[in-house]
Coordinates of C-alpha atoms in Angstrom, one line a residue:
M14 CA 12.1 15.4 31.9
Y15 CA 15.9 15.4 31.8
R16 CA 17.9 17.9 29.8
V17 CA 19.2 16.8 26.4
S18 CA 23.0 16.3 26.4
P19 CA 25.0 19.0 24.5
F20 CA 26.7 16.5 22.3
V21 CA 23.6 16.4 20.0
R22 CA 24.3 20.1 19.3
H23 CA 27.9 19.3 18.5
F24 CA 26.6 16.7 16.0
A25 CA 24.4 19.3 14.3
I26 CA 27.3 21.8 14.1
S27 CA 29.6 19.2 12.6
L28 CA 27.1 18.2 10.0
V29 CA 26.3 21.8 9.1
L30 CA 30.1 22.6 8.8
G31 CA 30.5 19.7 6.5
V32 CA 27.6 20.9 4.3
I33 CA 29.0 24.4 4.2
V34 CA 32.5 23.3 3.2
A35 CA 31.1 20.9 0.5
T36 CA 28.8 23.6 -0.9
L37 CA 31.5 26.2 -1.2
W38 CA 33.8 23.6 -2.8
V39 CA 31.3 22.3 -5.4
N40 CA 30.4 25.8 -6.4
T41 CA 34.0 27.0 -6.8
G42 CA 35.7 23.9 -8.0
P43 CA 33.1 21.3 -9.0
D44 CA 35.6 19.1 -10.9
S45 CA 37.9 18.7 -7.9
Y46 CA 35.0 18.1 -5.6
Y47 CA 33.4 15.3 -7.6
D48 CA 36.9 13.8 -8.2
F49 CA 37.3 13.7 -4.4
I50 CA 34.0 12.1 -3.4
E51 CA 34.1 9.6 -6.3
W52 CA 37.8 8.8 -5.8
R53 CA 38.1 5.0 -6.0
L54 CA 39.9 3.8 -2.9
F55 CA 39.6 0.1 -3.7
D56 CA 37.2 -2.4 -5.2
L57 CA 35.4 -4.9 -2.9
S58 CA 34.5 -8.2 -4.6
M59 CA 32.2 -10.4 -2.7
P60 CA 31.6 -14.2 -3.3
G61 CA 29.0 -14.8 -5.9
W62 CA 26.7 -16.5 -3.4
I63 CA 26.6 -13.3 -1.4
S64 CA 26.5 -10.6 -4.1
P65 CA 27.5 -10.8 -7.8
I66 CA 28.2 -7.0 -7.8
T67 CA 31.7 -5.6 -7.3
A68 CA 31.5 -2.5 -5.1
S69 CA 33.9 0.4 -5.6
I70 CA 34.7 2.0 -2.2
T71 CA 34.8 5.8 -2.5
P72 CA 34.9 8.5 0.2
A73 CA 31.1 9.0 -0.4
S74 CA 30.2 5.3 -0.1
L75 CA 32.6 4.9 2.9
T76 CA 30.8 7.5 4.9
S77 CA 27.3 6.5 3.8
H78 CA 27.5 2.8 4.0
V79 CA 30.2 2.1 6.6
M80 CA 30.2 5.1 9.0
M81 CA 26.6 6.2 9.1
P82 CA 25.3 2.8 10.4
F83 CA 27.0 3.8 13.7
F84 CA 25.0 7.0 13.8
M85 CA 21.8 5.1 13.1
F86 CA 22.6 2.7 15.9
F87 CA 23.1 5.7 18.2
V88 CA 19.7 7.2 17.5
G89 CA 18.0 3.8 17.2
K90 CA 19.0 3.1 20.8
E91 CA 17.1 6.2 21.9
L92 CA 13.9 5.2 20.0
W93 CA 14.1 1.6 21.5
E94 CA 14.4 2.9 25.0
A95 CA 11.6 5.5 24.5
V96 CA 9.2 2.7 23.4
T97 CA 10.1 -0.1 25.7
L98 CA 11.5 1.2 29.0
E99 CA 9.7 2.4 32.1
R100 CA 8.8 6.1 31.8
G101 CA 9.8 6.1 28.1
A102 CA 8.6 9.0 26.1
L103 CA 6.6 6.7 23.8
S104 CA 5.8 3.8 26.1
G105 CA 2.3 2.4 26.3
A106 CA -0.7 4.3 25.1
Q107 CA 1.0 7.6 24.8
A108 CA 2.8 6.3 21.7
L109 CA -0.5 6.1 19.7
V110 CA -1.0 9.7 18.8
P111 CA 2.6 10.4 17.8
L112 CA 2.5 7.2 15.8
G113 CA -0.5 8.4 13.9
G114 CA 1.3 11.7 13.3
V115 CA 4.3 9.8 11.9
I116 CA 2.1 7.8 9.5
G117 CA 0.3 10.9 8.4
A118 CA 3.6 12.8 7.8
L119 CA 5.0 9.9 5.6
L120 CA 1.8 9.7 3.6
G121 CA 1.5 13.5 3.2
A122 CA 5.1 13.8 2.0
A123 CA 4.8 10.9 -0.5
L124 CA 1.5 12.0 -1.9
L125 CA 2.4 15.6 -2.4
W126 CA 5.7 14.5 -4.0
V127 CA 3.8 12.4 -6.5
A128 CA 1.1 15.0 -7.1
T129 CA 3.5 17.9 -7.5
G130 CA 5.9 15.9 -9.7
A131 CA 3.1 14.8 -12.0
A132 CA 2.0 18.4 -12.4
I133 CA 5.3 20.2 -13.0
E134 CA 8.2 17.7 -13.6
V135 CA 9.7 18.1 -17.0
A136 CA 12.9 16.0 -16.7
E137 CA 13.3 13.4 -19.5
E138 CA 14.5 10.8 -17.1
A139 CA 11.6 11.2 -14.7
S140 CA 8.7 8.7 -14.5
F141 CA 5.5 8.9 -12.6
G142 CA 6.1 8.8 -8.9
V143 CA 9.8 8.3 -9.1
G144 CA 11.6 9.4 -6.0
W145 CA 8.7 9.4 -3.6
Q146 CA 11.0 7.9 -1.0
V147 CA 13.1 11.1 -0.8
P148 CA 10.9 13.2 1.4
L149 CA 10.0 10.5 3.9
G150 CA 13.1 10.9 6.1
S151 CA 14.0 13.9 8.2
D152 CA 17.1 14.8 10.2
V153 CA 17.5 14.2 13.9
V154 CA 20.4 16.5 14.7
L155 CA 19.2 19.5 12.5
C156 CA 15.7 19.2 13.9
Y157 CA 17.2 19.2 17.4
L158 CA 19.3 22.3 16.6
F159 CA 16.2 24.2 15.5
G160 CA 13.9 22.7 18.1
R161 CA 16.2 23.6 21.0
R162 CA 16.2 27.2 19.9
V163 CA 12.4 27.2 20.3
F164 CA 11.6 24.9 23.2
G165 CA 14.8 24.8 25.3
S166 CA 16.7 21.6 26.1
G167 CA 14.2 20.0 28.5
H168 CA 10.8 20.6 27.0
P169 CA 8.6 17.6 26.2
A170 CA 8.0 19.0 22.7
L171 CA 11.7 18.7 21.9
H172 CA 11.6 15.1 22.9
L173 CA 8.5 14.5 20.8
L174 CA 10.2 16.2 17.8
L175 CA 13.3 13.9 18.2
L176 CA 11.1 10.8 18.4
V177 CA 9.1 11.7 15.4
T178 CA 12.2 12.5 13.3
I179 CA 13.9 9.3 14.3
S180 CA 10.8 7.3 13.4
C181 CA 10.5 8.9 10.0
D182 CA 14.2 8.2 9.3
F183 CA 14.0 4.5 10.1
I184 CA 10.7 3.9 8.3
G185 CA 11.9 6.0 5.3
L186 CA 15.2 3.9 5.1
F187 CA 13.3 0.6 5.4
L188 CA 10.8 1.6 2.7
L189 CA 13.7 2.7 0.5
G190 CA 15.4 -0.7 0.8
L191 CA 12.2 -2.6 0.1
S192 CA 11.5 -0.4 -3.0
Y193 CA 15.0 -0.9 -4.5
P194 CA 16.4 -4.3 -3.1
R195 CA 19.8 -4.9 -4.6
G196 CA 20.0 -8.5 -5.9
G197 CA 16.2 -9.0 -6.1
L198 CA 13.7 -10.1 -3.6
L199 CA 15.4 -13.5 -3.1
S200 CA 18.3 -11.7 -1.5
L201 CA 16.0 -10.8 1.4
A202 CA 16.7 -14.3 2.7
W203 CA 19.9 -12.8 4.1
L204 CA 17.7 -11.2 6.8
A205 CA 17.9 -14.5 8.6
L206 CA 21.5 -13.6 9.5
P207 CA 20.7 -10.5 11.6
I208 CA 17.7 -12.3 13.2
A209 CA 19.9 -15.3 14.1
A210 CA 22.8 -13.1 15.4
S211 CA 20.5 -11.0 17.6
G212 CA 18.6 -14.1 19.0
L213 CA 21.8 -16.0 19.7
V214 CA 23.6 -13.1 21.5
W215 CA 20.5 -12.5 23.6
L216 CA 20.2 -16.2 24.5
L217 CA 23.9 -16.5 25.5
Y218 CA 24.5 -13.1 27.0
G219 CA 21.9 -10.4 26.8
R220 CA 19.2 -12.1 28.9
F221 CA 21.5 -12.3 31.9
G222 CA 22.0 -8.5 31.9
R223 CA 19.6 -7.9 34.8
S224 CA 20.9 -7.6 38.3
H225 CA 18.8 -10.6 39.5
S226 CA 20.8 -13.0 37.2
P227 CA 23.6 -15.1 38.7
E228 CA 26.7 -13.0 39.3
R229 CA 29.0 -14.9 36.9
K230 CA 26.5 -14.8 34.1
H231 CA 25.6 -11.2 34.8
Q232 CA 29.3 -10.2 34.5
R233 CA 29.6 -12.1 31.3
A234 CA 26.5 -10.2 29.9
M235 CA 28.2 -6.9 30.7
Q236 CA 31.0 -7.5 28.2
L237 CA 30.8 -5.5 25.0
W238 CA 32.5 -7.8 22.5
P239 CA 29.6 -10.3 22.0
Y240 CA 27.3 -7.5 21.0
A241 CA 30.0 -6.0 18.7
V242 CA 30.3 -9.4 16.9
A243 CA 26.6 -9.8 16.6
G244 CA 26.4 -6.2 15.2
L245 CA 29.0 -7.1 12.5
L246 CA 27.0 -10.2 11.5
S247 CA 23.8 -8.2 11.5
Y248 CA 25.4 -5.5 9.3
L249 CA 26.6 -8.1 6.8
G250 CA 23.1 -9.7 6.6
I251 CA 21.4 -6.4 6.1
A252 CA 23.8 -5.3 3.4
A253 CA 23.7 -8.7 1.6
A254 CA 19.8 -8.5 1.7
G255 CA 20.0 -5.3 -0.4
L256 CA 18.6 -3.1 2.3
P257 CA 20.4 0.2 3.2
P258 CA 23.5 -0.6 5.2
A259 CA 22.7 2.3 7.5
L260 CA 20.1 0.0 9.1
G261 CA 22.8 -2.7 9.6
F262 CA 23.2 -2.6 13.4
L263 CA 19.6 -1.9 14.4
P264 CA 18.4 -5.6 14.8
V265 CA 20.9 -6.1 17.6
I266 CA 19.7 -3.3 19.8
P267 CA 16.9 -5.3 21.5
A268 CA 19.4 -8.1 22.5
I269 CA 21.7 -5.7 24.3
P270 CA 21.1 -5.1 28.1
S271 CA 20.0 -1.6 28.7
A272 CA 18.9 0.6 31.6
A273 CA 15.8 -0.3 33.6
R274 CA 14.1 3.1 32.9
A275 CA 14.3 5.9 30.4
F276 CA 15.5 9.4 31.2
G277 CA 14.5 11.0 28.0
L278 CA 16.1 11.2 24.6
F279 CA 19.9 11.8 24.6
A280 CA 19.5 12.7 28.3
E281 CA 22.6 14.0 30.2
A282 CA 21.8 11.5 33.0
E283 CA 22.6 8.6 30.7
Q284 CA 26.3 9.5 30.9
L285 CA 26.3 8.0 34.4
L286 CA 24.9 4.6 33.3
N287 CA 27.1 1.6 32.8
D288 CA 24.8 -0.9 31.0
P289 CA 26.3 -2.3 27.8
L290 CA 23.9 -0.4 25.5
N291 CA 24.7 3.0 27.0
R292 CA 28.4 2.1 27.2
L293 CA 28.5 1.4 23.5
T294 CA 26.9 4.7 22.6
H295 CA 29.2 6.5 25.0
L296 CA 32.2 5.1 23.0
M297 CA 30.6 6.5 19.8
T298 CA 30.0 10.1 20.9
R299 CA 33.2 11.7 19.9
P300 CA 33.8 9.7 16.7
L301 CA 30.3 10.4 15.5
A302 CA 31.0 14.2 15.3
V303 CA 33.7 13.4 12.8
V304 CA 31.4 11.0 10.9
L305 CA 28.7 13.6 10.5
F306 CA 31.2 16.2 9.3
L307 CA 32.5 13.7 6.7
F308 CA 28.9 12.8 5.7
G309 CA 28.1 16.5 5.2
L310 CA 31.3 16.9 3.2
T311 CA 30.8 14.0 0.9
R312 CA 27.0 14.1 0.5
G313 CA 26.2 17.7 1.2
G314 CA 27.6 19.6 -1.8
I315 CA 24.7 21.7 -3.0
D316 CA 25.0 23.1 -6.5
L317 CA 23.3 26.5 -6.2
G318 CA 22.7 26.6 -9.9
A319 CA 20.9 23.3 -10.1
Y320 CA 17.3 24.7 -9.8
A321 CA 14.7 22.6 -11.6
P322 CA 11.1 21.6 -11.1
T323 CA 12.3 18.8 -8.8
T324 CA 13.4 21.5 -6.4
L325 CA 9.8 22.7 -6.0
T326 CA 8.6 19.1 -5.8
L327 CA 10.8 18.4 -2.8
L328 CA 10.0 21.7 -1.1
A329 CA 6.3 21.1 -1.5
A330 CA 6.6 17.6 0.0
F331 CA 8.7 18.7 2.9
W332 CA 7.1 22.0 3.8
V333 CA 3.4 21.3 2.9
G334 CA 2.8 17.6 2.7
K335 CA 4.7 16.4 5.7
P336 CA 3.6 19.1 8.3
L337 CA -0.1 18.8 7.2
G338 CA 0.1 15.1 7.2
F339 CA 1.6 15.0 10.7
L340 CA -1.1 17.3 12.1
A341 CA -3.9 15.3 10.4
G342 CA -2.5 12.0 11.5
C343 CA -2.3 13.2 15.2
A344 CA -5.8 14.6 15.0
L345 CA -7.3 11.4 13.5
A346 CA -5.4 9.1 15.9
A347 CA -6.5 11.2 19.0
K348 CA -10.1 11.2 17.8
A349 CA -10.3 7.5 16.7
L350 CA -8.5 6.1 19.7
H351 CA -9.8 8.6 22.3
R352 CA -6.3 9.4 23.4
P353 CA -4.9 12.8 24.5
M354 CA -1.8 14.5 23.2
P355 CA 1.4 13.6 25.0
A356 CA 1.7 15.2 28.4
G357 CA 3.0 18.8 28.3
I358 CA 2.4 19.3 24.6
S359 CA 0.1 22.2 23.6
Q360 CA -1.6 22.7 20.3
S361 CA 0.9 25.4 19.4
D362 CA 3.8 23.0 20.4
L363 CA 2.4 20.4 18.1
A364 CA 2.2 22.9 15.2
I365 CA 5.8 23.8 15.7
V366 CA 6.9 20.2 15.7
A367 CA 5.0 19.8 12.4
L368 CA 6.7 22.8 11.0
L369 CA 10.2 21.6 11.9
L370 CA 9.6 18.3 10.3
G371 CA 10.3 20.2 7.0
V372 CA 14.0 20.2 7.9
G373 CA 15.7 17.1 6.4
F374 CA 19.1 16.1 5.3
T375 CA 20.7 12.8 6.2
V376 CA 18.1 10.2 5.1
P377 CA 16.7 12.2 2.2
V378 CA 20.3 12.6 0.8
L379 CA 20.8 8.8 1.1
A380 CA 17.4 8.3 -0.7
I381 CA 18.4 10.7 -3.6
D382 CA 21.3 8.4 -4.7
T383 CA 19.0 5.3 -4.7
S384 CA 15.6 6.5 -5.9
L385 CA 16.3 9.3 -8.3
P386 CA 18.1 9.2 -11.7
G387 CA 21.5 10.7 -11.4
G388 CA 22.5 14.0 -12.8
A389 CA 20.4 17.2 -13.0
M390 CA 17.3 15.7 -11.2
A391 CA 19.3 14.5 -8.2
E392 CA 21.2 17.8 -7.9
A393 CA 17.9 19.8 -8.1
A394 CA 16.5 17.7 -5.3
R395 CA 19.7 18.3 -3.3
L396 CA 19.2 22.0 -3.8
G397 CA 15.7 21.6 -2.4
I398 CA 17.1 20.0 0.7
G399 CA 19.5 22.9 1.2
L400 CA 16.7 25.5 0.7
G401 CA 14.6 23.5 3.2
I402 CA 17.3 23.9 5.8
A403 CA 17.3 27.7 5.1
F404 CA 13.5 27.8 5.4
G405 CA 13.9 26.0 8.8
A406 CA 15.9 29.0 10.1
L407 CA 13.1 31.3 8.9
G408 CA 10.6 29.0 10.5
L409 CA 12.1 29.8 13.9
V410 CA 10.5 33.2 13.7
L411 CA 7.1 31.7 13.1
A412 CA 7.7 29.1 15.8
R413 CA 8.4 31.8 18.4
F414 CA 5.3 33.7 17.3
L415 CA 3.2 30.5 17.8
R416 CA 4.6 30.0 21.2
K417 CA 3.6 33.5 22.3

């Protein structure tokens, strides 16, 4: 198992710094902070046959809808390689138990959100089950930051933690988009555009990426611009379909030539590879640290006085529903399918992975703005996310005890 590259730690530090600056700002000068993140840079009017809605581009929407898709592409590439490549961390039958855990974590988080909210929620704007999409996602870089402190940079459990958090993020975003499609269900017809773009770029370029292809076609397949164009078309199709723009580049990943084998998630060894998929992600490494700082700055302002029952609802879903659901899902999958746990993962390691799933930020924050009524309820949920990150630091103590 190869070591995880240190740039993931730099991502986590950038995100945390952005959250800290935003939290200090919103608690000392809330008017100026909200004026900044909601500052209308320009209005984007689309043709009526694409979208009848005129979008106002603000610093908050710019980071969430334009910059974050690059980060999701970056982590989506790792999940794709883990599932499809030789020696991938989730290739073949070894994916079944973690997949059961992911399904259990999502169900546990959603069910406990609904049950807790029904019992204690008092907000006038709340309705039964509203916001159940918020606790589905997690946070890849923050979970890595905590997991590395427990397992080290090359432990199989750290790779399992990263795979599970990436899976929760993507499924959470997809369910969020299906729950609140902008433009109605008919707009989902726009999904034909990313499918067509991905299929066409694979047919003309991507399928010649292997070394056994004719040299001229192989060299053409190693260019980056065809995949960049396909990615842009895919992004436009996803956004026009009403799904979260953060998913915009993902459909193109299978069409881009990649390495023949996996080295592990975010492995240092990948820096030596020159296939188009790895080259694209190498180009993103430094800019993404800035993107995550800006995302933390524009979306991470936590009002420390925003406590409400929604805060407890979120904490219950994150720190009770999701870990218990993950453990139950793994156990049921292992028993029903007669499959062992992934190699090198002990029961205590699995418990720590479940515990660290309670740390979430990026995708839950995106879900708050879509699935919760604005105002006090949304800010109370954001406070719960901030407290959850703090609880993650305390969880390191318990995690080290479990390892002993």
